[in-house]
mmCIF file of C-alpha atoms and ligand atoms in Angstrom:
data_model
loop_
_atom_site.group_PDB
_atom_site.id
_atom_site.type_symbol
_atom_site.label_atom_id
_atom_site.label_comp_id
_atom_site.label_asym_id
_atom_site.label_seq_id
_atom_site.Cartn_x
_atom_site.Cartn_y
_atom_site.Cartn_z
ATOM 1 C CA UNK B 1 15.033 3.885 9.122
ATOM 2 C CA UNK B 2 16.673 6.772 7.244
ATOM 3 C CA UNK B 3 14.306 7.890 4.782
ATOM 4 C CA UNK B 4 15.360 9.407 1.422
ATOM 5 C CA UNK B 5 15.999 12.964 0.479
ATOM 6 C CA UNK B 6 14.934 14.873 -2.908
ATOM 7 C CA UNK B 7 18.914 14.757 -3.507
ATOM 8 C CA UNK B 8 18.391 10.794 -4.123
ATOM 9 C CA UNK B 9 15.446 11.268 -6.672
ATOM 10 C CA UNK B 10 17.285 13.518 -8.199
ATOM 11 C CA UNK B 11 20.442 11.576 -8.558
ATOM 12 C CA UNK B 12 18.608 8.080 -9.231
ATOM 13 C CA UNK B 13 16.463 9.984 -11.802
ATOM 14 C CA UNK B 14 19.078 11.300 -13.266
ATOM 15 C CA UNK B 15 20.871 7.762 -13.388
ATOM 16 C CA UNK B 16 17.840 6.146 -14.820
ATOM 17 C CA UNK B 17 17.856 8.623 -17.887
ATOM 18 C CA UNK B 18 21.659 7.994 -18.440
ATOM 19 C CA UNK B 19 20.452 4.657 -19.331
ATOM 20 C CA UNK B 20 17.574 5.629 -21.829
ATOM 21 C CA UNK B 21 20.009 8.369 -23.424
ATOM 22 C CA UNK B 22 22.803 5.837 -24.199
ATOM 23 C CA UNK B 23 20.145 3.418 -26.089
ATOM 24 C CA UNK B 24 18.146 5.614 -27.172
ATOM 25 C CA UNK B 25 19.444 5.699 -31.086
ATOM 26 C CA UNK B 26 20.149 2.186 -31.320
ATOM 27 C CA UNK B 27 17.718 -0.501 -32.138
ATOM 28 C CA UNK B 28 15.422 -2.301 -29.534
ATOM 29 C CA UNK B 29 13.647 -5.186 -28.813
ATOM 30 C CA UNK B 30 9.752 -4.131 -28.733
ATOM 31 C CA UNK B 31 7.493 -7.048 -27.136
ATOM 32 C CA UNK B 32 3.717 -6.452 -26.938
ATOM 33 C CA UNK B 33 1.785 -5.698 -23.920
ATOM 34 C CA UNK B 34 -1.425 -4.676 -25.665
ATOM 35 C CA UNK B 35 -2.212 -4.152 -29.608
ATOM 36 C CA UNK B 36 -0.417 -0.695 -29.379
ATOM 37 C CA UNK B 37 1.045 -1.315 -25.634
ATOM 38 C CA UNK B 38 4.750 -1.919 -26.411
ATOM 39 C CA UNK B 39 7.776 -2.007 -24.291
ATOM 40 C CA UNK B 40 11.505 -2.124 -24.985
ATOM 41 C CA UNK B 41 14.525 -3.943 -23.255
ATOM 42 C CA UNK B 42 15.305 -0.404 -21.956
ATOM 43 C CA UNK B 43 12.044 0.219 -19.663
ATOM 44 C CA UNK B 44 12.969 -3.133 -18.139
ATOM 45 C CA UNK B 45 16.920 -2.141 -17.982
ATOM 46 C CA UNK B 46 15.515 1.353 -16.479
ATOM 47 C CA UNK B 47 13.312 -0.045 -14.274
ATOM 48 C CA UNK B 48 16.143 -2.814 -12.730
ATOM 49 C CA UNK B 49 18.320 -0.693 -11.951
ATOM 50 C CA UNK B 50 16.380 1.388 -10.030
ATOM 51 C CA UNK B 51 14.939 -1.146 -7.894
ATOM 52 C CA UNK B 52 18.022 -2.589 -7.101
ATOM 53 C CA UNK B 53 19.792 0.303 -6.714
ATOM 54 C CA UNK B 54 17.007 1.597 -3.997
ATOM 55 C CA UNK B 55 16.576 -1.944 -2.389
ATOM 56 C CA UNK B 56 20.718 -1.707 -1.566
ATOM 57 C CA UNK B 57 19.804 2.462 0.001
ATOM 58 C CA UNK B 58 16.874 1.653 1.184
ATOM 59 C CA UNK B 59 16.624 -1.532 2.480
ATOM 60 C CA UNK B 60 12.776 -2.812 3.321
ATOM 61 C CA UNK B 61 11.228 -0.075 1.506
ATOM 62 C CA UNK B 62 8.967 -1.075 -0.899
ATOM 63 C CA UNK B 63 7.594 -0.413 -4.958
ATOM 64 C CA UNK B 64 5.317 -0.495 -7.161
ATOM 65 C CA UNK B 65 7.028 0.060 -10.904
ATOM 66 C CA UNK B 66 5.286 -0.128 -14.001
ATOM 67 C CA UNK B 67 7.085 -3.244 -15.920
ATOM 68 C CA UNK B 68 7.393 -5.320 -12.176
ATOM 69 C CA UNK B 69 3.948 -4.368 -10.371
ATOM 70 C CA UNK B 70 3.843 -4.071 -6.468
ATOM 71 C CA UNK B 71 5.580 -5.704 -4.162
ATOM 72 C CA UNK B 72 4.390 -8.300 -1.562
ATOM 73 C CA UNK B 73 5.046 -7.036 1.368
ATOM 74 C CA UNK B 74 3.699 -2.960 1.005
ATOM 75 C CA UNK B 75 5.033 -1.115 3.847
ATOM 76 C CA UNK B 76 4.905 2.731 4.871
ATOM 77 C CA UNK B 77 7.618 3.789 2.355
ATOM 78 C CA UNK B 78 6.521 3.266 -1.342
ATOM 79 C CA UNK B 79 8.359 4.364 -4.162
ATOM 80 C CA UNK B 80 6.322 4.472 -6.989
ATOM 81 C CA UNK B 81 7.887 4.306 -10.175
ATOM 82 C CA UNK B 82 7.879 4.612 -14.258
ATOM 83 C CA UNK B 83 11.404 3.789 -15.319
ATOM 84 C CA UNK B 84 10.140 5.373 -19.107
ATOM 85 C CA UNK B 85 7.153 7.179 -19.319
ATOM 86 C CA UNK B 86 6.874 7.803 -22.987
ATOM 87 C CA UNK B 87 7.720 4.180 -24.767
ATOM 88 C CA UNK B 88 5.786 4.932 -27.973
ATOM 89 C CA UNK B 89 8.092 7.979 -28.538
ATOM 90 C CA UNK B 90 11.342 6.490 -27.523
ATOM 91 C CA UNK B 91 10.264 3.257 -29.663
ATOM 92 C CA UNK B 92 10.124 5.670 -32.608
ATOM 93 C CA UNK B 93 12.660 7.589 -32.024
ATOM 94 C CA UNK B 94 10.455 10.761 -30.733
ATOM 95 C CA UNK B 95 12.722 12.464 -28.088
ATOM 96 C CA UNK B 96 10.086 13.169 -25.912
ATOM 97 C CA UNK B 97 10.326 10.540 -23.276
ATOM 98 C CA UNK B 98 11.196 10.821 -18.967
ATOM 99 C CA UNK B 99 11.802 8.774 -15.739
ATOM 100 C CA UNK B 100 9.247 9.645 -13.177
ATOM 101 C CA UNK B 101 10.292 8.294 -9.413
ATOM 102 C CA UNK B 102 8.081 8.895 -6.596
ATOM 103 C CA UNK B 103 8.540 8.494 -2.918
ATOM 104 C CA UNK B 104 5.364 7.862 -0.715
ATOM 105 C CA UNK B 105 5.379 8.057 2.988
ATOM 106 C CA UNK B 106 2.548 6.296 4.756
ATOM 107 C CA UNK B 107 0.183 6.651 1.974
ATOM 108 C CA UNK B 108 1.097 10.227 0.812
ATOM 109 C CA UNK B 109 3.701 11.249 -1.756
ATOM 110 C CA UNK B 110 5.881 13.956 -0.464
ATOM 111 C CA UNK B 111 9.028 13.697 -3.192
ATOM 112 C CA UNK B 112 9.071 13.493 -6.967
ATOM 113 C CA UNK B 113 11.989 13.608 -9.782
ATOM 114 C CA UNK B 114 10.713 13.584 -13.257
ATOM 115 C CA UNK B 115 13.862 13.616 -15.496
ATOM 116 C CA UNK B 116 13.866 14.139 -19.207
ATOM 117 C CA UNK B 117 17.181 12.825 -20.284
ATOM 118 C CA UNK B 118 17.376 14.595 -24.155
ATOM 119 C CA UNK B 119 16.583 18.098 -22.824
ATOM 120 C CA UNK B 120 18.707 17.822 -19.672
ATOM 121 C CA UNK B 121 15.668 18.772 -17.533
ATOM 122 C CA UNK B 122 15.240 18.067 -14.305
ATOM 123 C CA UNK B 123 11.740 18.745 -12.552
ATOM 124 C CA UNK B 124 11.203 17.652 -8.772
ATOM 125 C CA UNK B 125 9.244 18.298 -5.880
ATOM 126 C CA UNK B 126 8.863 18.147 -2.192
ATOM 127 C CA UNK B 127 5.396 18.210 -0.417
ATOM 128 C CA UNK B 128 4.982 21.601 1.349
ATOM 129 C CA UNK B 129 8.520 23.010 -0.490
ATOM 130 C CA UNK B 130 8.161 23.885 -3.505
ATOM 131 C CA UNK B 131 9.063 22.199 -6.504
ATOM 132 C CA UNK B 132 12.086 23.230 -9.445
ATOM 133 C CA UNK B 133 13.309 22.563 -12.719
ATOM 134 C CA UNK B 134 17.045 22.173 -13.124
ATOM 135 C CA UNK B 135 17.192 24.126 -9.285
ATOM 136 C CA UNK B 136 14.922 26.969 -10.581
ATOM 137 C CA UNK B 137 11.337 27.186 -9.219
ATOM 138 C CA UNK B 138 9.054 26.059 -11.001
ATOM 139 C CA UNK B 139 5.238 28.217 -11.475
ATOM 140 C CA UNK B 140 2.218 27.185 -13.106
ATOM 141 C CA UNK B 141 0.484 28.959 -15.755
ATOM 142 C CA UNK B 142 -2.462 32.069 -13.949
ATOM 143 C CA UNK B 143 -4.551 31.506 -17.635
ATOM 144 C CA UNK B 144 -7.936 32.149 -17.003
ATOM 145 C CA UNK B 145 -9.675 32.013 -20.470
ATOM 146 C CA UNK B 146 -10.026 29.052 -22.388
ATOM 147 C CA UNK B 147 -9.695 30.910 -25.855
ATOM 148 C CA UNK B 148 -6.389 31.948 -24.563
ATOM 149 C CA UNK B 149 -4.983 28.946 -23.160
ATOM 150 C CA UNK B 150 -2.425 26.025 -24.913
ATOM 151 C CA UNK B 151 -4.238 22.206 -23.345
ATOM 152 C CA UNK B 152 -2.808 19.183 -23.369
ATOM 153 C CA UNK B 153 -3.915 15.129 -22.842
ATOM 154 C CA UNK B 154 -2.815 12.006 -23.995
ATOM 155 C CA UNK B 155 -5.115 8.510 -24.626
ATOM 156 C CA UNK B 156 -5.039 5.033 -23.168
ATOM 157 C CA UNK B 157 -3.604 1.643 -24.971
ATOM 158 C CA UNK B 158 -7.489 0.737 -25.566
ATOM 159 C CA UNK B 159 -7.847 4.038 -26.861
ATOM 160 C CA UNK B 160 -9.281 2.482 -30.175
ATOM 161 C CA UNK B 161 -12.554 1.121 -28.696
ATOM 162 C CA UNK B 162 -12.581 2.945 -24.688
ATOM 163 C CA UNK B 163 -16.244 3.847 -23.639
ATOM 164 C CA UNK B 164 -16.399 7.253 -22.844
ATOM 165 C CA UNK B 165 -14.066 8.004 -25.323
ATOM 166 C CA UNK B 166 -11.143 10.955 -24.785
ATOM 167 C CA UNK B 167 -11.499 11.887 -28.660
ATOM 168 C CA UNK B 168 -14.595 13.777 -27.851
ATOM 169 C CA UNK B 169 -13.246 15.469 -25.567
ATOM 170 C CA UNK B 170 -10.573 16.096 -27.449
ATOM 171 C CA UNK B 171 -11.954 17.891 -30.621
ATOM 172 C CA UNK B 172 -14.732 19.533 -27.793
ATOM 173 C CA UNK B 173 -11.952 21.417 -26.180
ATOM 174 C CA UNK B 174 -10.178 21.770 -29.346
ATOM 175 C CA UNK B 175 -12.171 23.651 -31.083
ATOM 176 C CA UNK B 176 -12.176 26.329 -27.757
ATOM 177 C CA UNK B 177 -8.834 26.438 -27.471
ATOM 178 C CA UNK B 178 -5.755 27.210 -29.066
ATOM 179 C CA UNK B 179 -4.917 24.198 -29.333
ATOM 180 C CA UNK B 180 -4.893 20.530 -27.628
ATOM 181 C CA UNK B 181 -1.104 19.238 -27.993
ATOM 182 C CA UNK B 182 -0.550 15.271 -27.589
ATOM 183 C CA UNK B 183 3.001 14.857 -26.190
ATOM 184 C CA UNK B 184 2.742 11.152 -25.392
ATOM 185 C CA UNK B 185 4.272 11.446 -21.638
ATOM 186 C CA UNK B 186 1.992 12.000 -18.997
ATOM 187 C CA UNK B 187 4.853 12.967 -16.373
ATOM 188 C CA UNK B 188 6.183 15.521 -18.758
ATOM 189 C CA UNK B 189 2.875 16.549 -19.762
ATOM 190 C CA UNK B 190 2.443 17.537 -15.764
ATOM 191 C CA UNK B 191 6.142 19.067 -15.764
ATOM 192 C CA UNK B 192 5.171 21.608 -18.757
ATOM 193 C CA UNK B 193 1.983 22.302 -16.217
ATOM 194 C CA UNK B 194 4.211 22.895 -13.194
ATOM 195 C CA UNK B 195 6.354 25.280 -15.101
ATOM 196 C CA UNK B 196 3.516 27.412 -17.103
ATOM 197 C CA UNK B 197 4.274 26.127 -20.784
ATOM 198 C CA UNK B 198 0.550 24.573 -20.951
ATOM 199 C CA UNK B 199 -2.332 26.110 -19.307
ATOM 200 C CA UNK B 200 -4.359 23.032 -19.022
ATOM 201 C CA UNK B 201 -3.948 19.086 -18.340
ATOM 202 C CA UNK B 202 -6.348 15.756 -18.928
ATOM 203 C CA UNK B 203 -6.224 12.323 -19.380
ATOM 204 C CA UNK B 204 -8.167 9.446 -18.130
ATOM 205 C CA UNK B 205 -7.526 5.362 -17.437
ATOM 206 C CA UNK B 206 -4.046 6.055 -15.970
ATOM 207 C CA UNK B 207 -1.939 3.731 -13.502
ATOM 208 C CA UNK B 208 -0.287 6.030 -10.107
ATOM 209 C CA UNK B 209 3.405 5.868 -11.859
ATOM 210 C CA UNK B 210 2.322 8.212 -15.065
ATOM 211 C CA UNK B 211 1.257 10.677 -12.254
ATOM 212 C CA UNK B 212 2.560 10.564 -8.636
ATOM 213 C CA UNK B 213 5.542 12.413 -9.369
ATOM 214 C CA UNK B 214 4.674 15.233 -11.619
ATOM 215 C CA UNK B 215 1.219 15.735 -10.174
ATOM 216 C CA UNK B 216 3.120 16.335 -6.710
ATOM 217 C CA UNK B 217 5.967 18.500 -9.224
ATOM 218 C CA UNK B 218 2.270 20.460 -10.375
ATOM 219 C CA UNK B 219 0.225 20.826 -7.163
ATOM 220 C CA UNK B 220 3.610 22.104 -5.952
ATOM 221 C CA UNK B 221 4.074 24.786 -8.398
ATOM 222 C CA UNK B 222 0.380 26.172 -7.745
ATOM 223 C CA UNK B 223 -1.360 24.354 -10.311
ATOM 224 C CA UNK B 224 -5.151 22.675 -9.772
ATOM 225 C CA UNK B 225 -4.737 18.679 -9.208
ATOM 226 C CA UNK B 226 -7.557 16.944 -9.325
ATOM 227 C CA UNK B 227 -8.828 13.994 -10.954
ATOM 228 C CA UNK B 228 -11.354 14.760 -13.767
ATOM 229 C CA UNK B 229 -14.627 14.763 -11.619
ATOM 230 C CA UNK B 230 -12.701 17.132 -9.140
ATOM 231 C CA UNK B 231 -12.056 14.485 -6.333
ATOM 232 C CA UNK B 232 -8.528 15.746 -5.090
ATOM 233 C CA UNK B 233 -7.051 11.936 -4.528
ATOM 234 C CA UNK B 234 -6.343 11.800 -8.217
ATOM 235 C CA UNK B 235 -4.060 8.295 -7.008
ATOM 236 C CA UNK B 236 -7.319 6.790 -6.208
ATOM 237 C CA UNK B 237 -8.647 4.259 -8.812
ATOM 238 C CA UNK B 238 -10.138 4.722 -11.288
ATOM 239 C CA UNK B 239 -7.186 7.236 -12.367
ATOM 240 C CA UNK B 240 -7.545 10.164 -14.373
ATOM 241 C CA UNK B 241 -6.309 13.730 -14.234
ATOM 242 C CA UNK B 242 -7.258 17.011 -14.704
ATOM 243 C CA UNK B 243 -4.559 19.629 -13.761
ATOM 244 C CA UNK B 244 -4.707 23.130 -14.803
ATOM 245 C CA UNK B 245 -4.147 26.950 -13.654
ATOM 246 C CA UNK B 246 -6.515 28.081 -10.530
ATOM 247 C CA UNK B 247 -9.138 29.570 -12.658
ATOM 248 C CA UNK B 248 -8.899 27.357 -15.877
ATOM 249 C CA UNK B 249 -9.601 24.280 -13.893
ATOM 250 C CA UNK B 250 -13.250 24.482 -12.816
ATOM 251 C CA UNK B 251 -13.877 25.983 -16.435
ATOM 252 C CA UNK B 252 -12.434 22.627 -17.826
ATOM 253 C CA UNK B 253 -14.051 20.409 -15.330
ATOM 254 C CA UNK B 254 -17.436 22.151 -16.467
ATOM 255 C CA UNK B 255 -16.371 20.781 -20.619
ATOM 256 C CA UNK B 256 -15.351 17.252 -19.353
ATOM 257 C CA UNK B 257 -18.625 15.725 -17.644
ATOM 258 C CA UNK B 258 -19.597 12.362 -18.866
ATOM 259 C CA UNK B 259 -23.402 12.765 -21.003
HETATM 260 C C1 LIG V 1 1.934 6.390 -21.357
HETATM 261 C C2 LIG V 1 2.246 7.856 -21.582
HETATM 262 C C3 LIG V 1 1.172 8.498 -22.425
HETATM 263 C C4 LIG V 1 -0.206 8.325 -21.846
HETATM 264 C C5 LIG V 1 -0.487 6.841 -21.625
HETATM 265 C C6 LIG V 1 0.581 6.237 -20.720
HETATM 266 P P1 LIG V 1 4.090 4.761 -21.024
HETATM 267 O O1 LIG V 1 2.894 5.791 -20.498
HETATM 268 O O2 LIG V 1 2.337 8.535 -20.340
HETATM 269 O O3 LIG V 1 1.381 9.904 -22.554
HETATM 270 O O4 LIG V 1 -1.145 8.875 -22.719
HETATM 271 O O5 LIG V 1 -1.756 6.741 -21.021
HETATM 272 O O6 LIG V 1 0.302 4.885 -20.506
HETATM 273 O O7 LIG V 1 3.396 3.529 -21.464
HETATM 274 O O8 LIG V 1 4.806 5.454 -22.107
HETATM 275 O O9 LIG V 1 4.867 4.588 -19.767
HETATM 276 CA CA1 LIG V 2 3.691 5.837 -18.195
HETATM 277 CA CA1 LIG V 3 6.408 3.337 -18.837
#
């Protein structure tokens, strides 16, 4: 079975985005999910296309996408996928929004794409490679001081009533940083990790597709990926994240235990 290159992330990432980017100013259908869990037409457009489009290169592989769960029959080769991570934003009109494909091979993810379609950016990586934005490698932030460093994390759809609850943590490490930004894409919030724009990376309640890819696109550009006790299968449920420069990460893990 051929198995697919970082070229084919790249250009199905890439293909994926040209969708959001053309419907991106016009108006959408939102439906419901959650209270504040929407999704548009466009995740699902996103999201079809790249399944079929994989099913006709890769026949027999198999998926598990955000808007169309797994799929029955879960063989070696899992591509793992969020065909618009950043809804809220895109919904509004924030253009801070992604595709984030993964590629799993027998239970390990060796390729990522994240592509943000209104910058032009391009982040991927391969296991054991290295991992680039736009071609250019990609190097995470050597930060070592909390008071010096730029953090950022996002907060689930029951964000309003979640036990523990992220806001703590939130104005905790706010007020010993410079600053805790809320971007409202968890694969971009990884990319800006991988290439050294943020210093420091949590979130918790996650699903695999907000992270396979750019936590592969981090760990590959010497970042810290763990999940936020430290466990190092941060795709292991329950899923949170914790990503961060070498010597940042076991300063934040020390902030973000549980009372
Ligand atoms: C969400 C975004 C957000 C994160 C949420 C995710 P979606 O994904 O990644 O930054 O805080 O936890 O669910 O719904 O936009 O694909
Ligand atoms: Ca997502
Ligand atoms: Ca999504």
């Amino acid at each position: 079975m051929t198995l697919p290159t970082l070229a084919d992330l790249e250009r199905l990432a890439r293909q994926a985005g040209q969708i959001l980017s053309e419907s991106y100013e016009k108006d959408h259908k939102v439906d419901y999910k959650g209270v504040i869990d929407l999704v548009t037409e466009v995740d699902h457009a996103s999201e079809k296309f790249l399944i079929d489009e994989i099913s006709r290169l890769f026949p027999g592989h198999s998926f598990l996408a955000e808007e169309s769960g797994a799929s029955a029959d879960q063989t070696e080769h899992l591509w793992i996928i969020d065909p618009l991570d950043g809804t809220v934003n895109y919904a509004h009109g924030v253009p801070l929004f992604c595709v984030s494909i993964a590629y799993s091979y027998h239970g390990q993810v060796i390729l990522g794409a994240v592509y943000d379609p209104m910058r032009d950016e391009m982040f991927s990586a391969e296991r054991g490679k290295g991992s680039w934005v736009n071609g250019r490698p990609l190097k995470a932030s050597t930060s070592d001081e909390l008071q010096k460093s730029l953090l950022v994390t996002g907060f689930p759809y029951d964000s309003w009533n979640a036990k523990p609850s992220n806001f703590d943590f939130f104005v905790k490490l706010g007020k010993m940083t410079q600053g805790v930004r809320r971007l409202g894409s968890a694969a971009l919030d990884l990319c800006y990790i991988a290439a050294g724009r943020l210093d420091g990376y949590w979130e918790l309640s996650l699903k695999a597709w907000d992270l396979a890819a750019g936590g592969l696109i981090a760990e590959e550009a010497g970042a810290l990926v763990t999940n936020i006790t430290g466990g190092s299968n941060y795709l292991a449920a329950p899923i949170s994240i914790l990503a961060a420069s070498q010597a940042l990460h076991p300063k934040m893990l020390e902030q973000l235990k549980f009372e």
